PDB file of C-alpha atoms in Angstrom:
ATOM      1  CA  SER A  19     -18.527  20.053 -47.200  1.00 79.00           C
ATOM      2  CA  GLN A  20     -20.582  16.828 -47.049  1.00 81.00           C
ATOM      3  CA  THR A  21     -22.353  15.777 -43.621  1.00 90.00           C
ATOM      4  CA  ILE A  22     -24.694  12.591 -42.325  1.00 93.00           C
ATOM      5  CA  HIS A  23     -27.355  12.848 -39.688  1.00 93.00           C
ATOM      6  CA  GLN A  24     -28.737   9.937 -38.183  1.00 94.00           C
ATOM      7  CA  TRP A  25     -31.244  10.158 -35.390  1.00 90.00           C
ATOM      8  CA  PRO A  26     -32.225   9.274 -33.016  1.00 92.00           C
ATOM      9  CA  ALA A  27     -28.903   8.071 -30.802  1.00 91.00           C
ATOM     10  CA  THR A  28     -30.727   5.951 -28.827  1.00 94.00           C
ATOM     11  CA  LEU A  29     -33.912   4.403 -29.061  1.00 96.00           C
ATOM     12  CA  VAL A  30     -35.540   1.903 -26.823  1.00 97.00           C
ATOM     13  CA  GLN A  31     -38.657  -0.195 -28.400  1.00 97.00           C
ATOM     14  CA  PRO A  32     -41.133  -2.812 -27.447  1.00 97.00           C
ATOM     15  CA  VAL A  33     -41.269  -5.919 -29.034  1.00 97.00           C
ATOM     16  CA  GLY A  34     -43.867  -5.928 -31.530  1.00 97.00           C
ATOM     17  CA  SER A  35     -43.712  -1.823 -32.089  1.00 97.00           C
ATOM     18  CA  PRO A  36     -42.989  -0.408 -35.281  1.00 97.00           C
ATOM     19  CA  LEU A  37     -39.379   1.196 -36.177  1.00 96.00           C
ATOM     20  CA  SER A  38     -37.928   4.203 -38.202  1.00 96.00           C
ATOM     21  CA  LEU A  39     -34.727   5.507 -38.416  1.00 96.00           C
ATOM     22  CA  GLU A  40     -33.554   8.268 -40.584  1.00 95.00           C
ATOM     23  CA  CYS A  41     -30.608   9.388 -41.931  1.00 96.00           C
ATOM     24  CA  THR A  42     -29.853  12.271 -44.456  1.00 96.00           C
ATOM     25  CA  VAL A  43     -26.820  13.429 -46.295  1.00 95.00           C
ATOM     26  CA  GLU A  44     -26.107  16.993 -47.137  1.00 94.00           C
ATOM     27  CA  GLY A  45     -23.550  18.684 -48.873  1.00 91.00           C
ATOM     28  CA  THR A  46     -23.374  16.089 -51.999  1.00 88.00           C
ATOM     29  CA  SER A  47     -25.980  14.084 -55.067  1.00 86.00           C
ATOM     30  CA  ASN A  48     -26.659  11.048 -56.152  1.00 89.00           C
ATOM     31  CA  PRO A  49     -24.630   9.214 -53.340  1.00 91.00           C
ATOM     32  CA  ASN A  50     -25.052   5.538 -52.633  1.00 90.00           C
ATOM     33  CA  LEU A  51     -26.451   5.226 -48.983  1.00 93.00           C
ATOM     34  CA  TYR A  52     -26.029   2.207 -46.929  1.00 93.00           C
ATOM     35  CA  TRP A  53     -27.476   0.694 -43.396  1.00 95.00           C
ATOM     36  CA  TYR A  54     -25.401  -1.248 -41.748  1.00 94.00           C
ATOM     37  CA  ARG A  55     -26.217  -3.088 -38.056  1.00 94.00           C
ATOM     38  CA  GLN A  56     -23.435  -4.110 -35.525  1.00 89.00           C
ATOM     39  CA  ALA A  57     -24.388  -6.717 -32.921  1.00 80.00           C
ATOM     40  CA  ALA A  58     -23.064  -6.670 -29.800  1.00 71.00           C
ATOM     41  CA  GLY A  59     -19.278  -8.680 -30.451  1.00 66.00           C
ATOM     42  CA  ARG A  60     -20.007  -8.635 -34.091  1.00 71.00           C
ATOM     43  CA  GLY A  61     -19.052  -6.925 -37.014  1.00 83.00           C
ATOM     44  CA  LEU A  62     -20.978  -4.760 -39.548  1.00 88.00           C
ATOM     45  CA  GLN A  63     -23.380  -6.639 -41.118  1.00 89.00           C
ATOM     46  CA  LEU A  64     -24.875  -4.970 -44.412  1.00 90.00           C
ATOM     47  CA  LEU A  65     -28.653  -4.736 -44.358  1.00 93.00           C
ATOM     48  CA  PHE A  66     -29.557  -2.484 -47.549  1.00 93.00           C
ATOM     49  CA  TYR A  67     -28.109  -0.146 -49.690  1.00 90.00           C
ATOM     50  CA  SER A  68     -29.332   1.947 -52.164  1.00 91.00           C
ATOM     51  CA  VAL A  69     -27.951   3.506 -55.298  1.00 88.00           C
ATOM     52  CA  GLY A  70     -30.875   5.778 -56.468  1.00 90.00           C
ATOM     53  CA  ILE A  71     -34.217   7.091 -55.749  1.00 92.00           C
ATOM     54  CA  GLY A  72     -36.382   4.222 -55.028  1.00 89.00           C
ATOM     55  CA  GLN A  73     -33.651   1.356 -55.882  1.00 91.00           C
ATOM     56  CA  ILE A  74     -32.690  -0.672 -53.055  1.00 92.00           C
ATOM     57  CA  SER A  75     -31.042  -4.075 -52.268  1.00 89.00           C
ATOM     58  CA  SER A  76     -31.649  -6.529 -49.463  1.00 88.00           C
ATOM     59  CA  GLU A  77     -28.686  -8.348 -48.276  1.00 84.00           C
ATOM     60  CA  VAL A  78     -30.347 -10.023 -45.431  1.00 80.00           C
ATOM     61  CA  PRO A  79     -33.937 -11.415 -45.409  1.00 67.00           C
ATOM     62  CA  GLN A  80     -35.875  -9.982 -41.995  1.00 79.00           C
ATOM     63  CA  ASN A  81     -38.204  -8.026 -40.987  1.00 89.00           C
ATOM     64  CA  LEU A  82     -36.997  -4.398 -41.770  1.00 94.00           C
ATOM     65  CA  SER A  83     -36.964  -2.561 -44.751  1.00 95.00           C
ATOM     66  CA  ALA A  84     -35.570   0.165 -46.312  1.00 96.00           C
ATOM     67  CA  SER A  85     -36.922   3.020 -48.740  1.00 96.00           C
ATOM     68  CA  ARG A  86     -35.142   6.055 -50.415  1.00 96.00           C
ATOM     69  CA  PRO A  87     -37.955   8.496 -51.059  1.00 95.00           C
ATOM     70  CA  GLN A  88     -35.544  11.755 -51.617  1.00 94.00           C
ATOM     71  CA  ASP A  89     -31.885  11.310 -53.303  1.00 94.00           C
ATOM     72  CA  ARG A  90     -30.324  12.408 -49.808  1.00 95.00           C
ATOM     73  CA  GLN A  91     -33.128  10.782 -47.679  1.00 96.00           C
ATOM     74  CA  PHE A  92     -32.482   6.946 -46.239  1.00 96.00           C
ATOM     75  CA  ILE A  93     -34.882   5.429 -43.813  1.00 96.00           C
ATOM     76  CA  LEU A  94     -34.666   1.974 -41.970  1.00 96.00           C
ATOM     77  CA  SER A  95     -38.008   0.315 -41.010  1.00 96.00           C
ATOM     78  CA  SER A  96     -39.824  -2.057 -38.997  1.00 96.00           C
ATOM     79  CA  LYS A  97     -43.214  -3.102 -38.561  1.00 95.00           C
ATOM     80  CA  LYS A  98     -43.250  -5.143 -35.884  1.00 96.00           C
ATOM     81  CA  LEU A  99     -39.728  -5.254 -33.907  1.00 96.00           C
ATOM     82  CA  LEU A 100     -38.185  -8.641 -32.497  1.00 94.00           C
ATOM     83  CA  LEU A 101     -35.703  -8.786 -29.651  1.00 94.00           C
ATOM     84  CA  SER A 102     -33.267  -9.613 -32.032  1.00 91.00           C
ATOM     85  CA  ASP A 103     -33.381  -6.765 -33.786  1.00 93.00           C
ATOM     86  CA  SER A 104     -31.438  -5.055 -30.780  1.00 92.00           C
ATOM     87  CA  GLY A 105     -27.996  -3.186 -32.207  1.00 92.00           C
ATOM     88  CA  PHE A 106     -26.424  -0.516 -33.150  1.00 92.00           C
ATOM     89  CA  TYR A 107     -27.458   0.875 -36.667  1.00 95.00           C
ATOM     90  CA  LEU A 108     -25.085   2.419 -38.782  1.00 94.00           C
ATOM     91  CA  CYS A 109     -26.073   4.817 -41.767  1.00 95.00           C
ATOM     92  CA  ALA A 110     -23.187   5.372 -44.322  1.00 93.00           C
ATOM     93  CA  TRP A 111     -23.007   6.780 -47.657  1.00 92.00           C
ATOM     94  CA  SER A 112     -20.273   6.995 -50.914  1.00 89.00           C
ATOM     95  CA  SER A 113     -19.944   8.652 -53.815  1.00 83.00           C
ATOM     96  CA  GLY A 114     -22.254   8.061 -56.536  1.00 64.00           C
ATOM     97  CA  THR A 115     -19.962   8.335 -58.908  1.00 61.00           C
ATOM     98  CA  GLU A 116     -16.404   6.586 -58.186  1.00 58.00           C
ATOM     99  CA  MET A 117     -16.033   3.034 -57.717  1.00 56.00           C
ATOM    100  CA  ASN A 118     -13.248   2.925 -55.564  1.00 63.00           C
ATOM    101  CA  THR A 119     -16.243   3.309 -52.344  1.00 62.00           C
ATOM    102  CA  GLU A 120     -14.758   4.986 -49.478  1.00 79.00           C
ATOM    103  CA  ALA A 121     -17.970   5.396 -46.836  1.00 87.00           C
ATOM    104  CA  PHE A 122     -18.933   7.717 -44.544  1.00 90.00           C
ATOM    105  CA  PHE A 123     -20.802   7.298 -41.253  1.00 91.00           C
ATOM    106  CA  GLY A 124     -23.174   8.733 -39.262  1.00 92.00           C
ATOM    107  CA  GLN A 125     -23.325   8.472 -35.189  1.00 91.00           C
ATOM    108  CA  GLY A 126     -25.096   5.388 -35.399  1.00 91.00           C
ATOM    109  CA  THR A 127     -28.569   4.630 -33.375  1.00 94.00           C
ATOM    110  CA  ARG A 128     -28.300   2.070 -30.678  1.00 93.00           C
ATOM    111  CA  LEU A 129     -31.394   0.184 -30.765  1.00 95.00           C
ATOM    112  CA  THR A 130     -32.730  -1.979 -27.401  1.00 95.00           C
ATOM    113  CA  VAL A 131     -35.613  -3.868 -28.016  1.00 96.00           C
ATOM    114  CA  VAL A 132     -37.458  -4.766 -24.463  1.00 97.00           C
TER     115      VAL A 132
ATOM    116  CA  ALA B   9     -19.020 -12.809 -53.594  1.00 73.00           C
ATOM    117  CA  GLN B  10     -16.583 -11.290 -51.557  1.00 79.00           C
ATOM    118  CA  SER B  11     -15.569 -11.623 -47.983  1.00 87.00           C
ATOM    119  CA  VAL B  12     -13.495 -10.776 -45.145  1.00 92.00           C
ATOM    120  CA  THR B  13     -12.177 -12.725 -42.313  1.00 93.00           C
ATOM    121  CA  GLN B  14     -10.317 -10.684 -39.388  1.00 94.00           C
ATOM    122  CA  LEU B  15      -9.201 -13.917 -36.775  1.00 90.00           C
ATOM    123  CA  ASP B  16      -8.128 -12.238 -33.934  1.00 93.00           C
ATOM    124  CA  SER B  17     -11.382 -10.867 -32.089  1.00 92.00           C
ATOM    125  CA  GLN B  18      -9.011  -8.349 -29.761  1.00 95.00           C
ATOM    126  CA  VAL B  19      -5.402  -7.998 -29.359  1.00 97.00           C
ATOM    127  CA  PRO B  20      -3.822  -6.792 -26.382  1.00 97.00           C
ATOM    128  CA  VAL B  21      -0.877  -5.070 -26.801  1.00 97.00           C
ATOM    129  CA  PHE B  22       1.409  -2.821 -24.215  1.00 97.00           C
ATOM    130  CA  GLU B  23       1.488   1.203 -24.978  1.00 97.00           C
ATOM    131  CA  GLU B  24       5.006   1.700 -27.021  1.00 97.00           C
ATOM    132  CA  ALA B  25       4.857  -1.922 -29.348  1.00 98.00           C
ATOM    133  CA  PRO B  26       4.184  -2.471 -32.282  1.00 98.00           C
ATOM    134  CA  VAL B  27       0.917  -3.904 -33.418  1.00 98.00           C
ATOM    135  CA  GLU B  28      -0.555  -5.923 -36.284  1.00 97.00           C
ATOM    136  CA  LEU B  29      -3.659  -6.309 -37.097  1.00 98.00           C
ATOM    137  CA  ARG B  30      -4.503  -9.325 -39.772  1.00 97.00           C
ATOM    138  CA  CYS B  31      -7.019  -9.345 -42.271  1.00 97.00           C
ATOM    139  CA  ASN B  32      -7.526 -11.674 -44.863  1.00 96.00           C
ATOM    140  CA  TYR B  33     -10.550 -11.295 -47.839  1.00 93.00           C
ATOM    141  CA  SER B  34     -11.750 -13.396 -50.838  1.00 90.00           C
ATOM    142  CA  SER B  35     -13.099 -12.438 -53.841  1.00 81.00           C
ATOM    143  CA  SER B  36     -13.130 -13.525 -57.321  1.00 74.00           C
ATOM    144  CA  VAL B  37     -12.445  -9.867 -59.327  1.00 77.00           C
ATOM    145  CA  SER B  38     -10.239  -7.168 -58.189  1.00 78.00           C
ATOM    146  CA  VAL B  39     -10.962  -5.415 -54.763  1.00 83.00           C
ATOM    147  CA  TYR B  40     -10.221  -2.086 -53.417  1.00 88.00           C
ATOM    148  CA  LEU B  41      -9.342  -2.452 -49.235  1.00 92.00           C
ATOM    149  CA  PHE B  42      -9.700  -0.459 -46.495  1.00 94.00           C
ATOM    150  CA  TRP B  43      -9.471  -0.313 -42.409  1.00 96.00           C
ATOM    151  CA  TYR B  44     -11.937   1.487 -40.634  1.00 95.00           C
ATOM    152  CA  VAL B  45     -11.457   2.592 -36.410  1.00 95.00           C
ATOM    153  CA  GLN B  46     -14.211   2.605 -34.671  1.00 92.00           C
ATOM    154  CA  TYR B  47     -14.456   4.521 -30.793  1.00 89.00           C
ATOM    155  CA  PRO B  48     -16.412   3.391 -28.859  1.00 82.00           C
ATOM    156  CA  ASN B  49     -20.250   4.328 -29.648  1.00 76.00           C
ATOM    157  CA  GLN B  50     -19.406   6.465 -32.637  1.00 80.00           C
ATOM    158  CA  GLY B  51     -19.505   5.361 -36.433  1.00 83.00           C
ATOM    159  CA  LEU B  52     -16.395   4.503 -38.201  1.00 89.00           C
ATOM    160  CA  GLN B  53     -13.409   6.411 -39.598  1.00 92.00           C
ATOM    161  CA  LEU B  54     -11.577   5.800 -42.764  1.00 92.00           C
ATOM    162  CA  LEU B  55      -8.022   4.836 -41.803  1.00 95.00           C
ATOM    163  CA  LEU B  56      -6.212   3.976 -45.281  1.00 94.00           C
ATOM    164  CA  LYS B  57      -7.220   2.184 -47.681  1.00 92.00           C
ATOM    165  CA  TYR B  58      -5.808   0.394 -51.568  1.00 91.00           C
ATOM    166  CA  LEU B  59      -7.008   1.023 -54.512  1.00 86.00           C
ATOM    167  CA  SER B  60      -4.222   0.157 -57.174  1.00 84.00           C
ATOM    168  CA  GLY B  61      -0.347   1.212 -57.554  1.00 86.00           C
ATOM    169  CA  SER B  62       1.970   0.724 -54.302  1.00 87.00           C
ATOM    170  CA  THR B  63       1.145  -2.446 -52.034  1.00 90.00           C
ATOM    171  CA  LEU B  64       2.072  -0.623 -49.023  1.00 95.00           C
ATOM    172  CA  VAL B  65      -0.335   2.050 -47.795  1.00 95.00           C
ATOM    173  CA  LYS B  66       0.024   4.388 -45.160  1.00 95.00           C
ATOM    174  CA  GLY B  67      -2.810   6.114 -43.537  1.00 94.00           C
ATOM    175  CA  ILE B  68      -3.828   8.705 -40.577  1.00 92.00           C
ATOM    176  CA  ASN B  69      -2.453   8.375 -36.967  1.00 92.00           C
ATOM    177  CA  GLY B  70       0.568   6.324 -38.073  1.00 96.00           C
ATOM    178  CA  PHE B  71      -0.915   3.319 -39.315  1.00 97.00           C
ATOM    179  CA  GLU B  72       0.103   1.304 -42.155  1.00 97.00           C
ATOM    180  CA  ALA B  73      -0.977  -1.675 -44.512  1.00 97.00           C
ATOM    181  CA  GLU B  74       0.698  -3.535 -47.202  1.00 95.00           C
ATOM    182  CA  PHE B  75      -1.466  -5.580 -49.635  1.00 94.00           C
ATOM    183  CA  ASN B  76      -0.590  -9.124 -50.732  1.00 93.00           C
ATOM    184  CA  LYS B  77      -2.542 -10.648 -53.443  1.00 90.00           C
ATOM    185  CA  SER B  78      -1.075 -13.730 -53.311  1.00 91.00           C
ATOM    186  CA  GLN B  79      -2.080 -14.156 -49.814  1.00 92.00           C
ATOM    187  CA  THR B  80      -5.015 -12.206 -50.455  1.00 93.00           C
ATOM    188  CA  SER B  81      -4.555 -10.101 -47.286  1.00 95.00           C
ATOM    189  CA  PHE B  82      -4.089  -6.914 -45.687  1.00 96.00           C
ATOM    190  CA  HIS B  83      -2.523  -6.597 -42.344  1.00 97.00           C
ATOM    191  CA  LEU B  84      -2.970  -3.384 -40.710  1.00 98.00           C
ATOM    192  CA  ARG B  85       0.749  -2.301 -38.642  1.00 98.00           C
ATOM    193  CA  LYS B  86       1.496   0.716 -36.564  1.00 98.00           C
ATOM    194  CA  PRO B  87       5.311   0.236 -35.037  1.00 97.00           C
ATOM    195  CA  SER B  88       3.975   2.165 -31.865  1.00 97.00           C
ATOM    196  CA  VAL B  89       1.130   2.647 -30.277  1.00 97.00           C
ATOM    197  CA  HIS B  90      -0.596   4.608 -27.837  1.00 96.00           C
ATOM    198  CA  ILE B  91      -3.831   4.132 -25.031  1.00 95.00           C
ATOM    199  CA  SER B  92      -5.188   6.763 -27.812  1.00 94.00           C
ATOM    200  CA  ASP B  93      -5.347   4.139 -30.552  1.00 96.00           C
ATOM    201  CA  THR B  94      -7.228   1.655 -28.324  1.00 96.00           C
ATOM    202  CA  ALA B  95     -10.308   1.111 -30.414  1.00 95.00           C
ATOM    203  CA  GLU B  96     -12.226  -1.711 -32.746  1.00 95.00           C
ATOM    204  CA  TYR B  97     -10.526  -1.763 -36.132  1.00 97.00           C
ATOM    205  CA  PHE B  98     -12.594  -2.953 -39.031  1.00 95.00           C
ATOM    206  CA  CYS B  99     -11.320  -4.140 -42.296  1.00 95.00           C
ATOM    207  CA  ALA B 100     -13.169  -4.237 -45.291  1.00 92.00           C
ATOM    208  CA  VAL B 101     -13.325  -4.887 -49.421  1.00 90.00           C
ATOM    209  CA  SER B 102     -15.479  -4.183 -52.340  1.00 84.00           C
ATOM    210  CA  ASP B 103     -15.035  -5.215 -55.711  1.00 73.00           C
ATOM    211  CA  HIS B 104     -14.568  -3.064 -58.881  1.00 67.00           C
ATOM    212  CA  SER B 105     -18.547  -4.052 -60.160  1.00 68.00           C
ATOM    213  CA  SER B 106     -20.400  -3.393 -56.976  1.00 69.00           C
ATOM    214  CA  TYR B 107     -21.087  -0.427 -54.369  1.00 72.00           C
ATOM    215  CA  LYS B 108     -21.444  -2.923 -51.766  1.00 80.00           C
ATOM    216  CA  LEU B 109     -18.564  -2.635 -48.885  1.00 84.00           C
ATOM    217  CA  ILE B 110     -18.380  -5.864 -46.705  1.00 87.00           C
ATOM    218  CA  PHE B 111     -16.877  -5.520 -43.755  1.00 91.00           C
ATOM    219  CA  GLY B 112     -14.918  -7.799 -41.226  1.00 92.00           C
ATOM    220  CA  SER B 113     -15.966  -8.958 -37.732  1.00 91.00           C
ATOM    221  CA  GLY B 114     -13.878  -6.480 -36.426  1.00 94.00           C
ATOM    222  CA  THR B 115     -10.695  -6.562 -34.119  1.00 96.00           C
ATOM    223  CA  ARG B 116     -10.417  -4.937 -30.784  1.00 95.00           C
ATOM    224  CA  LEU B 117      -7.515  -3.364 -30.196  1.00 97.00           C
ATOM    225  CA  LEU B 118      -6.328  -3.127 -26.357  1.00 96.00           C
ATOM    226  CA  VAL B 119      -3.506  -0.737 -25.347  1.00 97.00           C
ATOM    227  CA  ARG B 120      -2.159  -1.114 -21.942  1.00 96.00           C
ATOM    228  CA  PRO B 121      -0.042   1.027 -20.378  1.00 94.00           C
TER     229      PRO B 121
END
């Protein structure tokens, strides 16, 4: 069966520090991968999605970036965090072969920038 | 581009009462529609989805939703809620040509005894 791992679960980082959040998927190949951010009182904002290795689409211009170095690995990064980067970050995957994109989510990372 | 509107940010309801959570979408092409539930500090879990065919879709935990193309709506309903249904509910849309999944702002369902 397919599983998705996201870590760390919680993270407290000072303003200006770098960020690296990792997400890996097991039990499937060529998944579509997504990074969402959920800010307090707001919905899920799609940040990045990827349909293949090295293929990254950015939805919102900001100081975050994403990379997909391997088929089932998706990394969210920042060189210098801002206070506004605080939030709940969710990684998700969906089947790369179907258009009915039911997504499966990780447990999330709660990032607090101080 | 698609968008999703969930007009109610919070819906309080008493246990065993019926509930409807509203969702309207905007898209220029045919869409797939989803409802997800999120319990505190967790990821999202799929409740149900509409892909095609019957406009009434049944999901897990006794929830159902009805797709109304003319009103561009996909409202979620449950005839009798439980305390354990307290959670945040998200409506989402994707289209037939994109792998993007766009979510609404969420509705917090608060079930009171």
